[in-house]
Amino acid sequence: RPHSCPRHSGARTMLPLLLLLLATAHGLDDLPTLVAPVLASSSLGGQKTASTFVLDQPRCVFTNVSKDTVIWLVVADPRAVPDFNNSVEPGGPGREFQQFLNSTFAYMTLNTTILNYPCPKNPGDITVLRVGSETRCAKDKKRPTCNGPLPGPGPYRVKFLALDGSKPVAQTAWSEPITLRTAQPSGNIPVPGSGHSAGMIALTSILSILFAILLAGLVAMLLWGSDASSGSSTFSKPEAVTVQRYNTHHVYDQPAARL
Ligand SMILES: *[C@@H]1O[C@H](CO)[C@@H](O)[C@H](O)[C@H]1NC(C)=O
Ligand SMILES: *[C@@H]1O[C@H](CO)[C@@H](O)[C@H](O)[C@H]1NC(C)=O
Ligand SMILES: *[C@@H]1O[C@H](CO)[C@@H](O)[C@H](O)[C@H]1NC(C)=O
Ligand SMILES: *[C@@H]1O[C@H](CO)[C@@H](O)[C@H](O)[C@H]1NC(C)=O
C-alpha cells in the first residue's frame, strides 16, 4: 500500500511528458530525431572561448541517409527553437550569419557531406568541430553560411540537420543551452560592472608589489643571516635570486626587476 502512492503520482507526471514527446516527435516535418549534439569533452582544453565552442562531430548519428546527404549545423537563439523551420534554405533570408541576433535568430553553417563523418571513426582522427572559428567571412554578406565568431555569450542551442538536396531528411534533437565565457576583456559585448576588473587589477598589482618588497626583505635577512653564520654566500645567493623571480615574474615583472 505505501508503494501505490508514488506510482500514481509517477503516472500522472508521465502522461503529459509522453504527450509532449509525441508532440515533439511529430513536429513540423515528421523527421526522425536523433541524439543531440554535445560539447567535446573538456579534457581537450579550450572547449569554450568568448566567441567559439567545440562540439563532437556527428559520427555514427545519421546512419540511415544516402551518401550525398549534406549535414548542416544549426546555431540558434533558444527563442528560435520551438518553431524552427527545417525547410528554410541555408544561408537564405532568415538564416544569414551576418544578421544573427539582429534580424535572424538562427543560422546554418559547417555544411559537409555525410562522407566526412565516417562511422566508426578511425583511431587518431580529430572528431570535433569548432563553432565560430572563421573570422575572414564574418562581415561578408556573400558568405551567409560563414562559421563566424559568435556575437556574444549566448546562450545558444545547436542541432545537426541532414538535407538531401533542399529536402530535410533527418535531424538531431537540440543541444542543451550553451553559454560562452565572458571573462575576456576584448569581448564584443560590454560586461556590466566591468569597472570592477580594473580595480581588481590595481589592487592585485599593489598587493604583489608589497609582497615582492616583503619577500626581498626576507631574502636580504636570510642572505645576511647565512653570510654571518657560515660565509658560504656563493651558494645561497643564486638560490635567493631564483626565489625572488619565481614569486613575482608572472604578475608584475617590471617593479620586481627594479627592486
Ligand atoms: C531508413 O530510411 C528509409 C527510407 O528513407 C525508411 O523507409 C526506413 O524506415 C529507415 N530505417 C530506419 C531504421 O530508420
Ligand atoms: C517553412 O519554410 C518553407 C520555405 O521557406 C515554407 O514554404 C513553409 O511554409 C514554412 N513552414 C512553416 C510551418 O512555416
Ligand atoms: C541590424 O539590422 C539592421 C536592419 O537590417 C541594419 O541596419 C543594421 O546595420 C544591423 N546591425 C548589425 C550590427 O548588423
Ligand atoms: C556549403 O554551402 C555553401 C552555400 O550553400 C556552398 O557554397 C559550399 O560549397 C558548401 N560546402 C560544402 C563543403 O558542401
Coordinates of C-alpha atoms and ligand atoms in Angstrom, one line a residue:
R1 CA 0.0 0.0 0.0
P2 CA 2.7 2.6 0.7
H3 CA 4.1 1.9 -2.7
S4 CA 0.9 2.7 -4.6
C5 CA 1.1 6.4 -3.9
P6 CA 4.4 7.2 -5.7
R7 CA 3.4 5.0 -8.6
H8 CA 0.2 7.0 -9.1
S9 CA 1.9 10.4 -9.0
G10 CA 4.6 9.0 -11.3
A11 CA 1.9 8.0 -13.8
R12 CA 0.3 11.5 -13.5
T13 CA 3.6 13.2 -14.4
M14 CA 4.5 10.7 -17.1
L15 CA 1.4 11.3 -19.1
P16 CA 2.0 15.0 -20.0
L17 CA 5.6 14.1 -20.6
L18 CA 4.6 11.4 -23.0
L19 CA 2.3 13.7 -24.8
L20 CA 5.0 16.3 -25.0
L21 CA 7.4 13.8 -26.5
L22 CA 4.8 12.7 -29.1
A23 CA 4.1 16.3 -30.0
T24 CA 7.8 17.0 -30.4
A25 CA 8.4 13.8 -32.5
H26 CA 5.5 14.8 -34.8
G27 CA 6.9 18.3 -35.2
L28 CA 6.8 20.5 -38.3
D29 CA 8.1 17.8 -40.8
D30 CA 8.0 14.4 -39.1
L31 CA 11.7 13.9 -39.3
P32 CA 13.4 11.2 -37.3
T33 CA 15.1 13.0 -34.3
L34 CA 18.5 11.6 -33.4
V35 CA 20.7 12.1 -30.4
A36 CA 21.5 15.8 -29.6
P37 CA 25.0 17.4 -30.2
V38 CA 27.2 17.7 -27.2
L39 CA 30.2 19.8 -26.3
A40 CA 33.5 18.0 -26.9
S41 CA 35.0 16.5 -23.7
S42 CA 36.6 19.2 -21.6
S43 CA 39.9 17.3 -21.4
L44 CA 40.7 18.9 -24.8
G45 CA 41.0 22.4 -23.3
G46 CA 39.6 25.5 -25.0
Q47 CA 36.2 23.8 -25.1
K48 CA 34.7 27.3 -24.9
T49 CA 36.0 30.8 -25.5
A50 CA 34.3 34.2 -25.7
S51 CA 33.2 33.6 -29.3
T52 CA 33.6 29.8 -30.0
F53 CA 32.8 26.4 -28.7
V54 CA 33.8 22.9 -29.7
L55 CA 31.3 20.1 -30.5
D56 CA 31.7 16.4 -31.1
Q57 CA 31.2 15.6 -34.8
P58 CA 28.0 13.8 -35.5
R59 CA 29.7 10.4 -36.0
C60 CA 27.5 7.3 -36.2
V61 CA 24.5 9.5 -35.7
F62 CA 23.0 9.7 -39.3
T63 CA 23.1 6.1 -40.1
N64 CA 20.2 5.9 -42.5
V65 CA 20.8 8.6 -45.1
S66 CA 22.2 8.4 -48.6
K67 CA 25.8 9.1 -49.4
D68 CA 25.3 12.6 -50.8
T69 CA 23.3 13.9 -47.9
V70 CA 24.7 17.2 -46.6
I71 CA 24.9 17.7 -42.8
W72 CA 24.5 21.2 -41.6
L73 CA 24.9 22.7 -38.1
V74 CA 22.1 24.9 -37.0
V75 CA 23.0 27.6 -34.3
A76 CA 20.0 29.2 -32.8
D77 CA 19.0 31.6 -30.1
P78 CA 16.9 29.5 -27.7
R79 CA 13.9 31.6 -28.5
A80 CA 14.0 30.4 -32.2
V81 CA 14.0 26.7 -31.2
P82 CA 10.2 26.0 -30.6
D83 CA 9.1 27.0 -34.1
F84 CA 12.3 26.4 -36.1
N85 CA 11.5 25.7 -39.7
N86 CA 13.8 23.0 -41.2
S87 CA 12.8 23.9 -44.8
V88 CA 14.2 27.4 -44.8
E89 CA 17.1 27.4 -47.2
P90 CA 20.6 27.5 -45.6
G91 CA 22.1 31.0 -46.0
G92 CA 18.8 32.3 -47.4
P93 CA 16.7 35.0 -45.8
G94 CA 16.3 34.3 -42.1
R95 CA 19.4 32.1 -42.0
E96 CA 22.3 34.6 -42.6
F97 CA 25.2 34.5 -40.2
Q98 CA 25.7 38.3 -40.6
Q99 CA 22.2 39.0 -39.4
F100 CA 22.3 36.6 -36.5
L101 CA 20.8 38.1 -33.3
N102 CA 20.0 41.2 -35.2
S103 CA 17.2 40.3 -37.6
T104 CA 17.6 36.5 -37.6
F105 CA 17.7 34.1 -34.7
A106 CA 19.3 31.1 -36.3
Y107 CA 21.9 30.4 -38.9
M108 CA 23.3 27.3 -40.6
T109 CA 26.9 26.5 -41.1
L110 CA 29.7 23.8 -41.3
N111 CA 28.0 22.0 -44.2
T112 CA 29.7 18.8 -45.3
T113 CA 28.6 15.6 -46.8
I114 CA 28.0 12.6 -44.6
L115 CA 31.1 11.0 -46.1
N116 CA 33.2 13.4 -44.0
Y117 CA 31.7 11.9 -40.8
P118 CA 32.6 8.2 -41.3
C119 CA 31.5 5.7 -38.8
P120 CA 33.2 4.2 -37.0
K121 CA 35.9 6.9 -36.7
N122 CA 39.5 6.0 -37.3
P123 CA 41.7 5.9 -34.3
G124 CA 43.6 9.2 -34.1
D125 CA 41.0 11.2 -36.2
I126 CA 40.2 14.7 -34.9
T127 CA 36.5 14.3 -34.5
V128 CA 35.5 17.7 -33.2
L129 CA 34.1 20.9 -34.8
R130 CA 34.9 24.4 -33.6
V131 CA 31.9 26.6 -34.0
G132 CA 32.8 30.3 -34.6
S133 CA 36.3 29.7 -35.9
E134 CA 36.1 31.6 -39.2
T135 CA 36.9 35.3 -38.9
R136 CA 37.5 36.1 -42.5
C137 CA 33.9 35.8 -43.7
A138 CA 32.2 37.2 -40.5
K139 CA 31.3 40.5 -42.2
D140 CA 31.0 39.2 -45.8
K141 CA 27.3 39.2 -46.8
K142 CA 28.2 36.9 -49.7
R143 CA 29.1 34.2 -47.2
P144 CA 25.8 33.8 -45.2
T145 CA 26.8 30.3 -44.1
C146 CA 30.1 31.6 -42.5
N147 CA 31.2 29.8 -39.4
G148 CA 31.9 33.2 -37.9
P149 CA 32.6 34.2 -34.3
L150 CA 29.5 34.1 -32.1
P151 CA 28.2 37.6 -31.3
G152 CA 28.0 37.2 -27.6
P153 CA 27.9 34.9 -24.6
G154 CA 24.6 33.3 -25.7
P155 CA 23.1 31.0 -24.6
Y156 CA 22.9 29.2 -27.9
R157 CA 21.3 25.9 -28.8
V158 CA 22.5 23.8 -31.8
K159 CA 21.4 20.8 -33.8
F160 CA 22.6 18.9 -36.9
L161 CA 20.2 18.8 -39.9
A162 CA 20.6 16.4 -42.8
L163 CA 19.5 17.8 -46.2
D164 CA 19.1 15.8 -49.3
G165 CA 19.2 18.5 -52.0
S166 CA 17.0 21.0 -50.2
K167 CA 14.8 18.4 -48.5
P168 CA 15.3 17.8 -44.8
V169 CA 15.7 14.0 -44.2
A170 CA 16.9 13.7 -40.7
Q171 CA 17.9 15.9 -37.7
T172 CA 19.2 15.6 -34.2
A173 CA 17.5 16.9 -31.1
W174 CA 18.6 20.4 -29.9
S175 CA 21.5 20.6 -27.6
E176 CA 21.3 21.9 -24.1
P177 CA 21.8 25.8 -24.0
I178 CA 25.5 26.6 -24.4
T179 CA 26.8 29.7 -22.7
L180 CA 30.2 31.1 -23.6
R181 CA 32.9 32.6 -21.5
T182 CA 32.6 36.3 -20.7
A183 CA 35.8 36.9 -18.8
Q184 CA 37.7 38.1 -21.9
P185 CA 38.4 41.9 -21.8
S186 CA 38.3 42.0 -25.6
G187 CA 34.8 40.6 -25.8
N188 CA 32.3 42.2 -28.2
I189 CA 29.6 42.6 -25.5
P190 CA 30.4 45.1 -22.8
V191 CA 30.0 43.3 -19.5
P192 CA 28.0 45.3 -16.9
G193 CA 30.2 46.2 -13.9
S194 CA 33.4 45.6 -15.8
G195 CA 34.9 48.6 -13.9
H196 CA 35.4 46.1 -11.1
S197 CA 38.1 44.3 -13.1
A198 CA 40.3 47.5 -13.4
G199 CA 40.0 48.0 -9.6
M200 CA 40.9 44.3 -9.1
I201 CA 44.0 44.6 -11.3
A202 CA 45.2 47.7 -9.5
L203 CA 44.7 46.0 -6.1
T204 CA 46.4 42.9 -7.3
S205 CA 49.3 44.9 -8.6
I206 CA 49.7 46.9 -5.3
L207 CA 49.5 43.7 -3.3
S208 CA 52.1 41.9 -5.4
I209 CA 54.4 44.9 -5.1
L210 CA 54.1 44.8 -1.4
F211 CA 54.6 41.1 -1.4
A212 CA 57.7 41.5 -3.5
I213 CA 59.1 44.1 -1.1
L214 CA 58.4 41.8 1.8
L215 CA 60.0 38.9 0.1
A216 CA 63.0 40.9 -0.9
G217 CA 63.3 41.9 2.8
L218 CA 63.1 38.3 3.9
V219 CA 65.7 37.2 1.3
A220 CA 68.0 40.0 2.4
M221 CA 67.6 38.9 6.0
L222 CA 68.3 35.3 5.0
L223 CA 71.4 36.3 3.0
W224 CA 72.7 38.4 5.8
G225 CA 72.0 35.6 8.3
S226 CA 73.8 33.0 6.2
D227 CA 76.7 35.4 5.5
A228 CA 77.1 35.9 9.2
S229 CA 76.7 32.3 10.2
S230 CA 78.7 30.3 7.6
G231 CA 80.3 32.6 5.0
S232 CA 79.2 30.2 2.1
S233 CA 77.4 33.0 0.4
T234 CA 78.3 31.8 -3.1
F235 CA 75.7 29.0 -2.7
S236 CA 72.8 30.9 -1.2
K237 CA 72.8 34.0 -3.4
P238 CA 71.8 32.4 -6.8
E239 CA 69.0 30.5 -5.0
A240 CA 67.7 33.6 -3.4
V241 CA 67.5 35.4 -6.7
T242 CA 65.6 32.5 -8.2
V243 CA 63.1 32.5 -5.4
Q244 CA 62.5 36.3 -5.9
R245 CA 61.8 36.0 -9.6
Y246 CA 59.6 33.0 -9.3
N247 CA 57.2 34.7 -7.0
T248 CA 56.8 37.9 -9.0
H249 CA 57.5 37.4 -12.7
H250 CA 54.1 36.3 -13.9
V251 CA 52.2 39.1 -12.1
Y252 CA 54.3 42.2 -12.3
D253 CA 57.7 41.9 -13.9
Q254 CA 58.9 45.4 -14.0
P255 CA 58.8 46.5 -10.3
A256 CA 60.3 43.2 -9.4
A257 CA 63.2 43.8 -11.7
R258 CA 63.6 47.3 -10.2
L259 CA 63.7 46.0 -6.6
Ligands
LIG1 C1 15.7 4.3 -43.3 O1 15.2 5.1 -44.3 C2 14.2 4.5 -45.1 C3 13.8 5.5 -46.3 O2 14.5 6.7 -46.2 C4 13.0 4.2 -44.3 O3 11.9 3.6 -45.1 C5 13.4 3.3 -43.1 O4 12.3 3.0 -42.3 C6 14.5 3.9 -42.4 N1 15.0 2.9 -41.4 C7 15.2 3.3 -40.1 C8 15.8 2.2 -39.2 O5 15.1 4.4 -39.7
LIG2 C1 8.9 26.7 -43.8 O1 9.7 27.3 -44.8 C2 9.3 26.9 -46.1 C3 10.3 27.5 -47.0 O2 10.5 28.9 -46.7 C4 7.9 27.4 -46.3 O3 7.4 27.1 -47.6 C5 6.9 26.8 -45.3 O4 5.6 27.3 -45.4 C6 7.4 27.0 -43.9 N1 6.7 26.3 -42.9 C7 6.1 26.8 -41.8 C8 5.3 25.9 -41.0 O5 6.3 28.0 -41.6
LIG3 C1 20.9 45.1 -38.0 O1 19.9 45.1 -39.0 C2 19.6 46.4 -39.5 C3 18.5 46.3 -40.5 O2 18.5 45.1 -41.2 C4 20.8 47.1 -40.1 O3 20.6 48.4 -40.5 C5 21.9 47.1 -39.0 O4 23.1 47.6 -39.6 C6 22.2 45.7 -38.5 N1 23.1 45.7 -37.4 C7 24.2 44.9 -37.4 C8 25.1 45.1 -36.2 O5 24.4 44.1 -38.3
LIG4 C1 28.3 24.7 -48.2 O1 27.3 25.6 -48.6 C2 27.7 26.7 -49.4 C3 26.5 27.5 -49.6 O2 25.4 26.7 -50.0 C4 28.3 26.2 -50.7 O3 28.8 27.3 -51.4 C5 29.5 25.3 -50.3 O4 30.1 24.8 -51.5 C6 29.1 24.2 -49.4 N1 30.3 23.5 -48.9 C7 30.3 22.2 -48.8 C8 31.6 21.6 -48.3 O5 29.4 21.4 -49.1

